[in-house]
Coordinates of N, CA, C and O and ligand atoms in Angstrom, one line a residue:
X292 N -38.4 -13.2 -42.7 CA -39.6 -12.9 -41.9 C -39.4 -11.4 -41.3 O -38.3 -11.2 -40.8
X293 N -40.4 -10.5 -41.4 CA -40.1 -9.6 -41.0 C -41.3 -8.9 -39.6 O -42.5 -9.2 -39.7
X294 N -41.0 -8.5 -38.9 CA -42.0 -8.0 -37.6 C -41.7 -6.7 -38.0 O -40.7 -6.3 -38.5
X295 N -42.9 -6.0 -37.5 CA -43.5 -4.2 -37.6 C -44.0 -4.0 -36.7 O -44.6 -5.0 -36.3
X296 N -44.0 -2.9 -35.9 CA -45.3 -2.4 -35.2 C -46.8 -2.4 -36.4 O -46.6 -2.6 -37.6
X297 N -48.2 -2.1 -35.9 CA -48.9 -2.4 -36.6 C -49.5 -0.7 -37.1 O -50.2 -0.1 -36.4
X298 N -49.1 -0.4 -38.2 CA -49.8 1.2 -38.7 C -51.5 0.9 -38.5 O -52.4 0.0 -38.3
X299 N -51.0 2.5 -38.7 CA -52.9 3.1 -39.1 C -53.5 2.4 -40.9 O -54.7 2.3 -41.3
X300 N -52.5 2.1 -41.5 CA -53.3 1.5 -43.0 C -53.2 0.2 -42.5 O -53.1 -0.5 -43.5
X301 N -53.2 -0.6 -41.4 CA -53.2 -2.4 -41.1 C -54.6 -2.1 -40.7 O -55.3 -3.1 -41.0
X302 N -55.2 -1.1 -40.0 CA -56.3 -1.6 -39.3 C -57.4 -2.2 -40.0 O -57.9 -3.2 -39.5
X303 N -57.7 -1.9 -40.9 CA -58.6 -3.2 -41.7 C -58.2 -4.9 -41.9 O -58.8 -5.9 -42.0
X304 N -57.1 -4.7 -41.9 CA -56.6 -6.4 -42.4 C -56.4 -6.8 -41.0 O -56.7 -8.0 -40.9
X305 N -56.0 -6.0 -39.7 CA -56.5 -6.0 -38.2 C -57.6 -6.8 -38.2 O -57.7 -8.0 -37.9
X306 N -58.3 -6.0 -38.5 CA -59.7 -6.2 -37.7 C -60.3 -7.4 -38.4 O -61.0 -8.2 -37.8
X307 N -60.2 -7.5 -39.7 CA -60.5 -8.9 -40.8 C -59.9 -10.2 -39.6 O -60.5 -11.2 -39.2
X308 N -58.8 -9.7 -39.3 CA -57.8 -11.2 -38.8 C -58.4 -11.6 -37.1 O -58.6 -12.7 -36.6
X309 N -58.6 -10.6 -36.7 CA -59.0 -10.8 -35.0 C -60.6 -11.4 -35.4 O -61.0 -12.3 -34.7
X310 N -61.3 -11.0 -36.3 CA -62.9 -11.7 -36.6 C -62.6 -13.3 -36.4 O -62.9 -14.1 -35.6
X311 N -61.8 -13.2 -37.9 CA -61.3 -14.9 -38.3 C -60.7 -15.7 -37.1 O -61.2 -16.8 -36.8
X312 N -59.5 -14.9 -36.2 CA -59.5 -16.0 -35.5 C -60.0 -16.0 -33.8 O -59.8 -16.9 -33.0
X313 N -60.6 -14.9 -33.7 CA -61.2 -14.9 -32.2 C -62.5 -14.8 -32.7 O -62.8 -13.6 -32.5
X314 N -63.4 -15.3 -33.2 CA -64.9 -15.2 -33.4 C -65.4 -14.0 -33.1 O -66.6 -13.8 -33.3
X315 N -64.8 -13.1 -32.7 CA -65.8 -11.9 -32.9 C -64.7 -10.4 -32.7 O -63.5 -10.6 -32.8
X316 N -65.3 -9.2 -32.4 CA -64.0 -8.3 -33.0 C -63.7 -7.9 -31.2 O -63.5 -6.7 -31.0
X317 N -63.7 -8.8 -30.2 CA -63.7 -8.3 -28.9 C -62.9 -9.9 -28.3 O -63.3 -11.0 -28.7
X318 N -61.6 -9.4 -27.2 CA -61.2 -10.6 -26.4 C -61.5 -10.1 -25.1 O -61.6 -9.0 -24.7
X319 N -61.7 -11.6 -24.5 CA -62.2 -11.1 -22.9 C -60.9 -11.6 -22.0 O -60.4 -12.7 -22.3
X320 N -60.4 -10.8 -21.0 CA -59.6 -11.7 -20.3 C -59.8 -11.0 -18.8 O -60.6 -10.0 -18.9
X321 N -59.4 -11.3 -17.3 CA -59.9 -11.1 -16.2 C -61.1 -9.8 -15.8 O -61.0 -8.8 -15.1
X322 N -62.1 -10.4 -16.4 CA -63.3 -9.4 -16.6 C -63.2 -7.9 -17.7 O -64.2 -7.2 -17.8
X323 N -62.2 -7.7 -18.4 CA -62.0 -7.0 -19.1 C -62.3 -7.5 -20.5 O -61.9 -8.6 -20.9
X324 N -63.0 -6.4 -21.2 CA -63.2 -6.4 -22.8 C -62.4 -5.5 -23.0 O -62.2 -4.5 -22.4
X325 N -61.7 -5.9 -24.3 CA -60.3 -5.4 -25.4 C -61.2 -5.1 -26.7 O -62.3 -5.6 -26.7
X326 N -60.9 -4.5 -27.4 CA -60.8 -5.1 -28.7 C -59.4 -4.6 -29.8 O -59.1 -3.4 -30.2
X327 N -58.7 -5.7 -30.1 CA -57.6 -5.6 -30.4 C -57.3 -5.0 -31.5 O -56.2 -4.5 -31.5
X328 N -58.1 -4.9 -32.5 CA -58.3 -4.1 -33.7 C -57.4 -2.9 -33.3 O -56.4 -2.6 -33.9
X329 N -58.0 -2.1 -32.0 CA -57.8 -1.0 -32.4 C -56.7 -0.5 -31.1 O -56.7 0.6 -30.5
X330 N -55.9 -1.5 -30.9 CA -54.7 -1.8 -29.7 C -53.5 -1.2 -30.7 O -53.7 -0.8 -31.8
X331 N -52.4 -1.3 -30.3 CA -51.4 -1.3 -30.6 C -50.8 -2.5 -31.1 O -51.6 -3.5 -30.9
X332 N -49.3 -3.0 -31.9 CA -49.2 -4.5 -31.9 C -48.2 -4.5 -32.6 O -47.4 -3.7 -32.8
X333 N -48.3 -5.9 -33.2 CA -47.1 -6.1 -34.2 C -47.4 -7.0 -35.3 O -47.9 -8.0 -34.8
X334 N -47.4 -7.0 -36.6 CA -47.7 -8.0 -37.1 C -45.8 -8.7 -38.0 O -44.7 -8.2 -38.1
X335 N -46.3 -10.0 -38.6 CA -45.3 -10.8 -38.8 C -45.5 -10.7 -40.1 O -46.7 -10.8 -40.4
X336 N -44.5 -10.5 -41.2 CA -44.9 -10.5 -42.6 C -44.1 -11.6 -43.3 O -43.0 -11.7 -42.7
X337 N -44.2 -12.4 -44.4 CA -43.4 -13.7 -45.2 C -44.0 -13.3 -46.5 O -45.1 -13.8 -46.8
X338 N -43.1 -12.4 -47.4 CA -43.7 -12.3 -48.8 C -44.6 -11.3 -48.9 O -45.4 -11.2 -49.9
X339 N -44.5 -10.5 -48.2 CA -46.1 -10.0 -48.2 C -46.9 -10.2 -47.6 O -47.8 -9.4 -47.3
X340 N -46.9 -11.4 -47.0 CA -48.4 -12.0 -46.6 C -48.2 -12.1 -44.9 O -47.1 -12.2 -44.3
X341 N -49.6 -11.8 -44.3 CA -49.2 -11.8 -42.7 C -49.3 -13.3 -42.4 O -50.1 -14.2 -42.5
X342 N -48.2 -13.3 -41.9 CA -48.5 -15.0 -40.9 C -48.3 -14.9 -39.3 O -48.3 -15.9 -38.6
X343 N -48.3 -13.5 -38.8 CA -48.6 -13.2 -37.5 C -48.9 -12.1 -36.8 O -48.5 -11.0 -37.1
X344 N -49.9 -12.3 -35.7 CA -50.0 -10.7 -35.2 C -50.4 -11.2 -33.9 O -50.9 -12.3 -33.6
X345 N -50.1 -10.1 -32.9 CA -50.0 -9.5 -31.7 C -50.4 -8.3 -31.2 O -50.0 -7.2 -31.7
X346 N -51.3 -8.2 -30.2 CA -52.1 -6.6 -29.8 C -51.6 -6.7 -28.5 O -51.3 -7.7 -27.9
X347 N -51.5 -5.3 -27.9 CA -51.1 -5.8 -26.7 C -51.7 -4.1 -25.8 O -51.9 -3.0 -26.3
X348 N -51.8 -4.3 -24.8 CA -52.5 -2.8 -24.1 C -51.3 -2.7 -23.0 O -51.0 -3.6 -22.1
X349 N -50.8 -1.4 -23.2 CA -49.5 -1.0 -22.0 C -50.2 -0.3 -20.8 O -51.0 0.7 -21.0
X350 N -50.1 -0.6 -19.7 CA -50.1 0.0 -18.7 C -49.0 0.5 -17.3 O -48.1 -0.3 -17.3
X351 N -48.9 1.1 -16.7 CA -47.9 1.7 -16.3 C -46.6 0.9 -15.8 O -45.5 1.5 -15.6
X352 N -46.8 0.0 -15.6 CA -45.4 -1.1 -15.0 C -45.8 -2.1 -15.9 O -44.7 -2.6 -16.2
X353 N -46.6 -2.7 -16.5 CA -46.4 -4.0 -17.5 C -47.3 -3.8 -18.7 O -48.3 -3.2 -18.9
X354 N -46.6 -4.4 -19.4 CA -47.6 -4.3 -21.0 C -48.3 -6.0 -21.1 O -47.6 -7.0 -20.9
X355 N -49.7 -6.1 -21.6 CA -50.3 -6.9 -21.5 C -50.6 -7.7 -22.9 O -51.3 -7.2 -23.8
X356 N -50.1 -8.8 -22.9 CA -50.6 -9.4 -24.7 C -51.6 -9.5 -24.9 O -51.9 -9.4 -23.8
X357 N -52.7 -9.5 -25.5 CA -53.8 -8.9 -25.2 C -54.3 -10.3 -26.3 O -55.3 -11.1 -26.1
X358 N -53.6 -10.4 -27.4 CA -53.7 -11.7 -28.8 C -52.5 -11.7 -29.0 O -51.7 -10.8 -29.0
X359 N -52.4 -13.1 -29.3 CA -51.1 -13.5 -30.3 C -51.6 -14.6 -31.0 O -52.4 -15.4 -30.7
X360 N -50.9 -14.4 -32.1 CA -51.6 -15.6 -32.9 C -50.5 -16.0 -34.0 O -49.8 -15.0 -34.2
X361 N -50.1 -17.0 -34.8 CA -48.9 -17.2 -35.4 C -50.1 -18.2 -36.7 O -50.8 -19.1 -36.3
X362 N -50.0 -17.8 -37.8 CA -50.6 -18.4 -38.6 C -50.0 -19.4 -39.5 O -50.4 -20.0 -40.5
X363 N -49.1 -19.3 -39.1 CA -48.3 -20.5 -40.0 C -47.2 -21.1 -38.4 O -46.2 -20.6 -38.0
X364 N -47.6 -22.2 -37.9 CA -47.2 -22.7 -36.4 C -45.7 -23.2 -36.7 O -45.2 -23.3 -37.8
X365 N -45.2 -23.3 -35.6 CA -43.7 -23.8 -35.7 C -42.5 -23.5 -36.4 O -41.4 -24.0 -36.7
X366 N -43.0 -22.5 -36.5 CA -41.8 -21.7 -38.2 C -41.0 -20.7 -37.1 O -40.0 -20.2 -37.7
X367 N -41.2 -20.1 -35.6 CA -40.8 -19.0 -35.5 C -41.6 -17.4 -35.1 O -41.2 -16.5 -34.4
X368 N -42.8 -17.6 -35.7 CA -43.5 -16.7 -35.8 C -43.8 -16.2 -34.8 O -43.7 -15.0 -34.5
X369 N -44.2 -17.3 -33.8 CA -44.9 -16.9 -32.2 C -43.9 -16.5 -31.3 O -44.1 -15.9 -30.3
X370 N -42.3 -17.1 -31.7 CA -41.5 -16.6 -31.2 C -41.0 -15.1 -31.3 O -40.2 -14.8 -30.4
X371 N -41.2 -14.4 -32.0 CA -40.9 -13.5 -32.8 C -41.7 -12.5 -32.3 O -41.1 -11.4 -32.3
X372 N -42.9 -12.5 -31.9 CA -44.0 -11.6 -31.6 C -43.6 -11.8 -30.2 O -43.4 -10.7 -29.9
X373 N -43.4 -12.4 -29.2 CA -42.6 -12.5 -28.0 C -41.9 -11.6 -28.5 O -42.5 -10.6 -29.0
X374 N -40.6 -11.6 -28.6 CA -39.4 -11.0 -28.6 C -40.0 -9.6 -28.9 O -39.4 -8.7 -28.3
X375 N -41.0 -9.3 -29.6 CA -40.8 -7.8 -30.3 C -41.7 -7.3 -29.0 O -41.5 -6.2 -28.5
X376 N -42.8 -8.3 -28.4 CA -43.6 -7.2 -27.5 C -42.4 -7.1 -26.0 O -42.4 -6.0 -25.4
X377 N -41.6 -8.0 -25.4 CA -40.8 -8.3 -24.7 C -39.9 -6.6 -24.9 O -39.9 -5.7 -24.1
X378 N -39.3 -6.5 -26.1 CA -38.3 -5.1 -26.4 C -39.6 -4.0 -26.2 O -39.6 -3.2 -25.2
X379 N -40.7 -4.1 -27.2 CA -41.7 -2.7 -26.5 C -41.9 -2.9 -25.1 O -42.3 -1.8 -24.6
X380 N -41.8 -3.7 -24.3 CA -42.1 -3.7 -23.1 C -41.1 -2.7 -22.4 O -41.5 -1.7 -21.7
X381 N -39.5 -3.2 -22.8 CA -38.5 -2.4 -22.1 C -38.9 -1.1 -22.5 O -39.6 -0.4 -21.8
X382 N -38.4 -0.9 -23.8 CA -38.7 0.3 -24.4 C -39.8 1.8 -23.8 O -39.6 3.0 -24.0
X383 N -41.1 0.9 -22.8 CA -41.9 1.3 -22.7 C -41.6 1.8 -20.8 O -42.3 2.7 -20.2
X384 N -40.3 0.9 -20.1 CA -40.3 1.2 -19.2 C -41.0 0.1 -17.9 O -41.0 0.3 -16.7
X385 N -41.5 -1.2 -18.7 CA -42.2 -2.0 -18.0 C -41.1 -3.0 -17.2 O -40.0 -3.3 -17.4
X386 N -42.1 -3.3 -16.2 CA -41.3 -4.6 -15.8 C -41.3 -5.9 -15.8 O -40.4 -6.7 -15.5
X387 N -42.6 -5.9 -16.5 CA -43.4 -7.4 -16.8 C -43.9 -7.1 -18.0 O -44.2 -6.0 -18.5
X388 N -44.1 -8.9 -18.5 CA -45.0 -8.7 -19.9 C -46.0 -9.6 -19.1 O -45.5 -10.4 -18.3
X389 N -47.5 -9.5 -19.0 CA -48.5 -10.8 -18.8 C -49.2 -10.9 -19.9 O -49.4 -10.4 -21.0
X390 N -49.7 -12.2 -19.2 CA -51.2 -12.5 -20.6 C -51.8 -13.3 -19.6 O -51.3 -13.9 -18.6
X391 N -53.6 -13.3 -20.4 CA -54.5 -14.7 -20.0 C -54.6 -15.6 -20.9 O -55.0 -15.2 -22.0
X392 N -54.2 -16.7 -20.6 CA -54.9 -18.0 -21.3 C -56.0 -18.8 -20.7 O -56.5 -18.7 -19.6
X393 N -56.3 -19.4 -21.6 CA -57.5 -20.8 -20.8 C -57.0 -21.9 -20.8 O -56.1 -22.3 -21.5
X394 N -57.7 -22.6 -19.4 CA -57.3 -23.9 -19.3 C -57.2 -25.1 -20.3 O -56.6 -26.2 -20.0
X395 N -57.8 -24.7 -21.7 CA -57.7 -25.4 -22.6 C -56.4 -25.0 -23.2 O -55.8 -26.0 -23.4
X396 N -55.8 -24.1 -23.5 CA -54.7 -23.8 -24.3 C -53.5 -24.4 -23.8 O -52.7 -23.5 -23.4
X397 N -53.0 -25.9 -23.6 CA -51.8 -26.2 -23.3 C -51.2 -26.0 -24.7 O -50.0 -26.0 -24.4
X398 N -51.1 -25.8 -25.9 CA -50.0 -25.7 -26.5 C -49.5 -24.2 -26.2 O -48.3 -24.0 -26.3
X399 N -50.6 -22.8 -25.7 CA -50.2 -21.7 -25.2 C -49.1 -22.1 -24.1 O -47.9 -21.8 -24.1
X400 N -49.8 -23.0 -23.3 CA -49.1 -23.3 -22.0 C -47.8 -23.6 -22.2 O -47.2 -23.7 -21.1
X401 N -47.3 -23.8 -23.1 CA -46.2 -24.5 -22.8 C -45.3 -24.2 -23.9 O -44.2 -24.8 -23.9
X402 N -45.5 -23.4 -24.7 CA -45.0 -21.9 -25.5 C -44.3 -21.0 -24.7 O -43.1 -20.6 -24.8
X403 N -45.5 -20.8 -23.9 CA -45.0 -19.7 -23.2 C -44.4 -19.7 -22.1 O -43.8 -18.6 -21.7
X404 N -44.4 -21.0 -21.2 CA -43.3 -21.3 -20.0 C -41.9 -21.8 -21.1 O -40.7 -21.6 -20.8
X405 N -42.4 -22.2 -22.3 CA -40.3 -22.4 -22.2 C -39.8 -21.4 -23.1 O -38.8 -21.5 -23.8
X406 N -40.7 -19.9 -23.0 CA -39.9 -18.5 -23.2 C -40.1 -18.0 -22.2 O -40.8 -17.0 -22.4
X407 N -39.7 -18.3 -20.8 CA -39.8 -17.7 -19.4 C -40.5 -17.4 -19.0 O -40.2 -16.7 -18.0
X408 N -42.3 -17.5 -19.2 CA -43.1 -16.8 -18.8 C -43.4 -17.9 -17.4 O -43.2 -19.1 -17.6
X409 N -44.1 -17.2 -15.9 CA -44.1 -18.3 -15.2 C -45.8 -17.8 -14.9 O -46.1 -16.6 -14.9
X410 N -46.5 -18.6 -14.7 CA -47.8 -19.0 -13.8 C -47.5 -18.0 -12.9 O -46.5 -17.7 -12.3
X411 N -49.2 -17.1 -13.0 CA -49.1 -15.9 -11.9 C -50.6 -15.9 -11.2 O -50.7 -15.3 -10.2
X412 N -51.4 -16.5 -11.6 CA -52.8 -16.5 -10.8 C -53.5 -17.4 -12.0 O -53.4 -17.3 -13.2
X413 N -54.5 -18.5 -10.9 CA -55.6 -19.0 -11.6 C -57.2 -18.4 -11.2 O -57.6 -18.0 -10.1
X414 N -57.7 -18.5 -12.1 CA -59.1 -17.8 -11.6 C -60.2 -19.1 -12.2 O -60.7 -18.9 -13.3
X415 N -60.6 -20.1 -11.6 CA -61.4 -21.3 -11.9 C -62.6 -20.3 -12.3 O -62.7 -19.3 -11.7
X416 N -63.5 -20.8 -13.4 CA -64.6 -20.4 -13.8 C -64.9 -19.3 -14.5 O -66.0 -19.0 -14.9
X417 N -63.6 -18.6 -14.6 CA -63.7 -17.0 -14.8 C -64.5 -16.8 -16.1 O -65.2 -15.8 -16.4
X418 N -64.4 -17.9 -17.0 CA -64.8 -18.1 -18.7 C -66.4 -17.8 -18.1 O -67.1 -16.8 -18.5
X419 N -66.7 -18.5 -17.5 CA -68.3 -17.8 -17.1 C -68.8 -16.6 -17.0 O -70.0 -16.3 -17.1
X420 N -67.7 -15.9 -16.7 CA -68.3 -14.3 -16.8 C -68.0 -13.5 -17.8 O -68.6 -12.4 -18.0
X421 N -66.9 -14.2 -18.8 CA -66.3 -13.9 -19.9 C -67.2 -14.3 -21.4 O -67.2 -13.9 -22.6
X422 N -67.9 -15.6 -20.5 CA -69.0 -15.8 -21.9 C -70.2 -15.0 -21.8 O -71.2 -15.1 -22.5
X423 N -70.1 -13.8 -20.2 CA -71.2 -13.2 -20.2 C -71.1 -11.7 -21.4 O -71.9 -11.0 -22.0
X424 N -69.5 -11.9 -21.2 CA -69.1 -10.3 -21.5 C -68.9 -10.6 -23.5 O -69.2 -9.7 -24.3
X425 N -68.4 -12.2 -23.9 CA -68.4 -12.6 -25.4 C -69.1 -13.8 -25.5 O -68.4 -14.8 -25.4
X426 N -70.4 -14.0 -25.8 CA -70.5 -15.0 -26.2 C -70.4 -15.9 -26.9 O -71.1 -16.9 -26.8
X427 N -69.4 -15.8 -27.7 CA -69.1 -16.2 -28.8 C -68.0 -17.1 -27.9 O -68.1 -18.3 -28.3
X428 N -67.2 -17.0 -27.0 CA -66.7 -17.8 -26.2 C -67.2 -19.4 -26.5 O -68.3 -19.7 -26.1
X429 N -66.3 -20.6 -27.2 CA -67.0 -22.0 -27.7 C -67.1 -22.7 -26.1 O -66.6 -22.0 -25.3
X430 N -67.5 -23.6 -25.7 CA -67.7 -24.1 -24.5 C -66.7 -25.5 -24.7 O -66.6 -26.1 -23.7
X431 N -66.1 -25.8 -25.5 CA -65.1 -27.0 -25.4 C -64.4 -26.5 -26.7 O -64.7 -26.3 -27.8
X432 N -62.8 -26.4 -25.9 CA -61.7 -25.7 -26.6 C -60.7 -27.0 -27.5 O -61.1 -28.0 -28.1
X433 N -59.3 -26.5 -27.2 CA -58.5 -27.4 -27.7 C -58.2 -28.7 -26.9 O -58.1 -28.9 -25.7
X434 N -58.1 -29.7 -27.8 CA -57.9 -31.2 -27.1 C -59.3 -31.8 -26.4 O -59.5 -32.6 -25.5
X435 N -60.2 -31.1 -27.2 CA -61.6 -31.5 -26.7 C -62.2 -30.8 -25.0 O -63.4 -30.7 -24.6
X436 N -61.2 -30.4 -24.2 CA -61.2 -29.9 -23.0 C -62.0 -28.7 -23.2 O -61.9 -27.8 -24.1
X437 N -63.2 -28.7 -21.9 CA -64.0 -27.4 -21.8 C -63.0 -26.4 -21.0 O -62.1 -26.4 -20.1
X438 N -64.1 -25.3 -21.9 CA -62.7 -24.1 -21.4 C -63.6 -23.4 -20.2 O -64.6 -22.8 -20.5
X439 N -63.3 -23.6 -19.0 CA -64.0 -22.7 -17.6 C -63.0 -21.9 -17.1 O -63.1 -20.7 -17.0
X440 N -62.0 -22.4 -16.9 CA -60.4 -21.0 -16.2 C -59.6 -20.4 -16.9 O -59.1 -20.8 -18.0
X441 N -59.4 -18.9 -16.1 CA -58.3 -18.0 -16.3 C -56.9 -18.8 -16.1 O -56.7 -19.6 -15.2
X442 N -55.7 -18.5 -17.0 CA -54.4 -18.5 -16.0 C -53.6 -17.6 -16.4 O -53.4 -17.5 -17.6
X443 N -53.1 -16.7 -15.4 CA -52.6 -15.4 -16.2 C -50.7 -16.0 -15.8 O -50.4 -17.0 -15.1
X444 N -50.1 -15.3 -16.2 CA -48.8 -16.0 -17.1 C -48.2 -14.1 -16.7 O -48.7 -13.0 -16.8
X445 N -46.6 -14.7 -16.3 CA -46.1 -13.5 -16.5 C -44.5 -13.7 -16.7 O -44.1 -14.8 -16.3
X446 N -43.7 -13.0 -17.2 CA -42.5 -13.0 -17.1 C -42.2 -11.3 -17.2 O -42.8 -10.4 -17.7
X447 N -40.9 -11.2 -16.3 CA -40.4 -10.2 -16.2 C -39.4 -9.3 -16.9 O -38.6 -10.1 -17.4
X448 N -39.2 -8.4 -17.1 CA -38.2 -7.4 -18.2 C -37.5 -7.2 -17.5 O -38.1 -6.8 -16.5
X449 N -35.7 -7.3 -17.4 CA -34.7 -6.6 -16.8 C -34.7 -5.1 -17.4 O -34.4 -5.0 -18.6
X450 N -35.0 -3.9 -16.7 CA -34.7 -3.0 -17.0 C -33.4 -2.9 -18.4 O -32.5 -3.7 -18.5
X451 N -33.7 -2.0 -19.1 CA -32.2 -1.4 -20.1 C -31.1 -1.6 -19.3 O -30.0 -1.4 -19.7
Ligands
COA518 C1 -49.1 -20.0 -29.3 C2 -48.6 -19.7 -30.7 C3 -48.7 -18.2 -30.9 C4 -47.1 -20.1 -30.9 O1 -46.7 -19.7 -32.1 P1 -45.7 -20.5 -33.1 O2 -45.3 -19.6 -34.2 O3 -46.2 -21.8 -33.4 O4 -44.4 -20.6 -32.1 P2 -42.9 -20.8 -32.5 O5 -42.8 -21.4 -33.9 O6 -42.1 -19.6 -32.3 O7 -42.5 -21.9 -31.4 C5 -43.2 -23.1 -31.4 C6 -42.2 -24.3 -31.5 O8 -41.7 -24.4 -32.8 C7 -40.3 -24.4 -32.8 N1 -39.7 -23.7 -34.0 C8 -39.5 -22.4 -34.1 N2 -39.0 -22.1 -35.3 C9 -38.9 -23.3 -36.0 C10 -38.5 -23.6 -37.3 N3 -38.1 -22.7 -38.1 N4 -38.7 -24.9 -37.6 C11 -39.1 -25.8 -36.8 N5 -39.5 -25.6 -35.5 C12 -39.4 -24.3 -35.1 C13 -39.9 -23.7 -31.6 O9 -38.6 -24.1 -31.2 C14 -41.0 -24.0 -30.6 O10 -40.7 -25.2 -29.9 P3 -40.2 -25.0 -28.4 O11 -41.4 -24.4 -27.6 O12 -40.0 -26.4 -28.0 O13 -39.0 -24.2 -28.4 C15 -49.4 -20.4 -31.8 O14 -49.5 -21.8 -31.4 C16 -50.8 -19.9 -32.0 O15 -51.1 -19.1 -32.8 N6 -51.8 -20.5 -31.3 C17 -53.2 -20.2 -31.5 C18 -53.6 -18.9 -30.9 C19 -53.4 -18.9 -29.4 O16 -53.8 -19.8 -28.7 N7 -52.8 -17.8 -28.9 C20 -52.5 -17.7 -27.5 C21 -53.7 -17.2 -26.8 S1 -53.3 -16.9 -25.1

C-alpha cells in the first residue's frame, strides 16, 4: 500500500472520486463550502489502483480533513490517511488535526475516537444550513438515521 501527497496530474481522477462519493464536487462542513478537488491531500494506491483519498485545508495552528474516504474498508487504508495527514500536520507546524462529521456517521465516530481524536463541539441542525449551501446533502444517512448535526472531532499534534 502506498500513500502520496496528491499531484497536479491526480486532479482529474480527484475530482471523478469526490463526485462518486460525495454527490457533488463541493463538501459542506460548519457553514463553510470546500471543494476538495482542488485542496491538497493524499491518496492511497494498491496495484495502481486508488483505494484511498484525503483533502484536507491547512490553516495556521490546525490542518482540517476536509474528506476522507477509504474504498476498500478495513484493510488499513483509513488508517493510513490519518497517519499521513497527522505527519503533514506536524510538518506544517500545527497543533491539531480536526474534522466535521454527522450525527449519522458512527462508523466515522468511532474510527476516529480510537485514533485519538476527541469530541470538540456539537452544532444540532447545522445540516440545515448545509443543505442550504449543498443540496445534494441525502436527508437519512447511515444506519437509516437522519442526518441534522455537526460534531467536530479533534486530536492534537505533539510538536517535532
Ligand atoms: C471512516 C473510514 C475512512 C475508515 O477507513 P478504513 O480504511 O475502513 O479504516 P481502517 O481499515 O484503517 O480501520 C478500520 C478498522 O479496520 C481494522 N483494520 C485495519 N487494517 C486491517 C486489516 N489489514 N485487516 C483487518 N482489519 C483491519 C482496524 O483495526 C480498524 O479497527 P479499529 O478501529 O477497531 O482499530 C471509512 O469507513 C470510510 O471511507 N467511510 C466512508 C466515508 C466517510 O464517512 N468518511 C468520513 C467522513 S467525516
Amino acid at each position: 500500500m502506498l500513500v502520496r501527497a496528491i499531484e497536479e496530474a491526480d486532479r482529474i481522477v480527484v475530482g471523478r472520486l469526490v463526485l462518486e462519493l460525495w454527490g457533488a464536487h463541493t463538501a459542506v462542513a460548519h457553514g463553510q463550502v470546500f471543494f476538495p478537488a482542488s485542496l491538497p491531500g493524499f491518496l492511497v494506491e494498491q496495484q495502481d489502483t486508488v483505494v484511498g483519498l484525503l483533502t484536507y485545508a491547512a490553516a495556521d495552528n490546525h490542518l482540517e480533513i476536509v474528506t476522507i474516504d477509504a474504498l476498500r474498508r478495513g484493510r488499513g487504508v483509513g488508517s493510513s490517511l490519518v497517519d499521513a495527514a497527522v505527519h503533514r500536520a506536524r510538518q506544517l507546524g500545527c497543533n491539531r488535526v480536526r474534522l466535521t462529521t454527522t450525527n449519522d456517521n458512527l462508523d466515522a465516530l468511532r474510527f476516529y475516537q480510537r485514533r485519538g481524536f476527541r469530541l470538540a463541539s456539537l452544532r444540532p441542525d447545522a445540516v440545515r444550513e448545509a443543505r442550504r449551501l449543498k443540496p445534494e446533502i441525502p436527508s437519512v444517512g447511515d444506519y437509516g438515521i437522519p442526518i441534522t448535526d455537526e460534531l467536530d472531532l479533534e486530536r492534537w499534534v505533539a510538536p517535532r
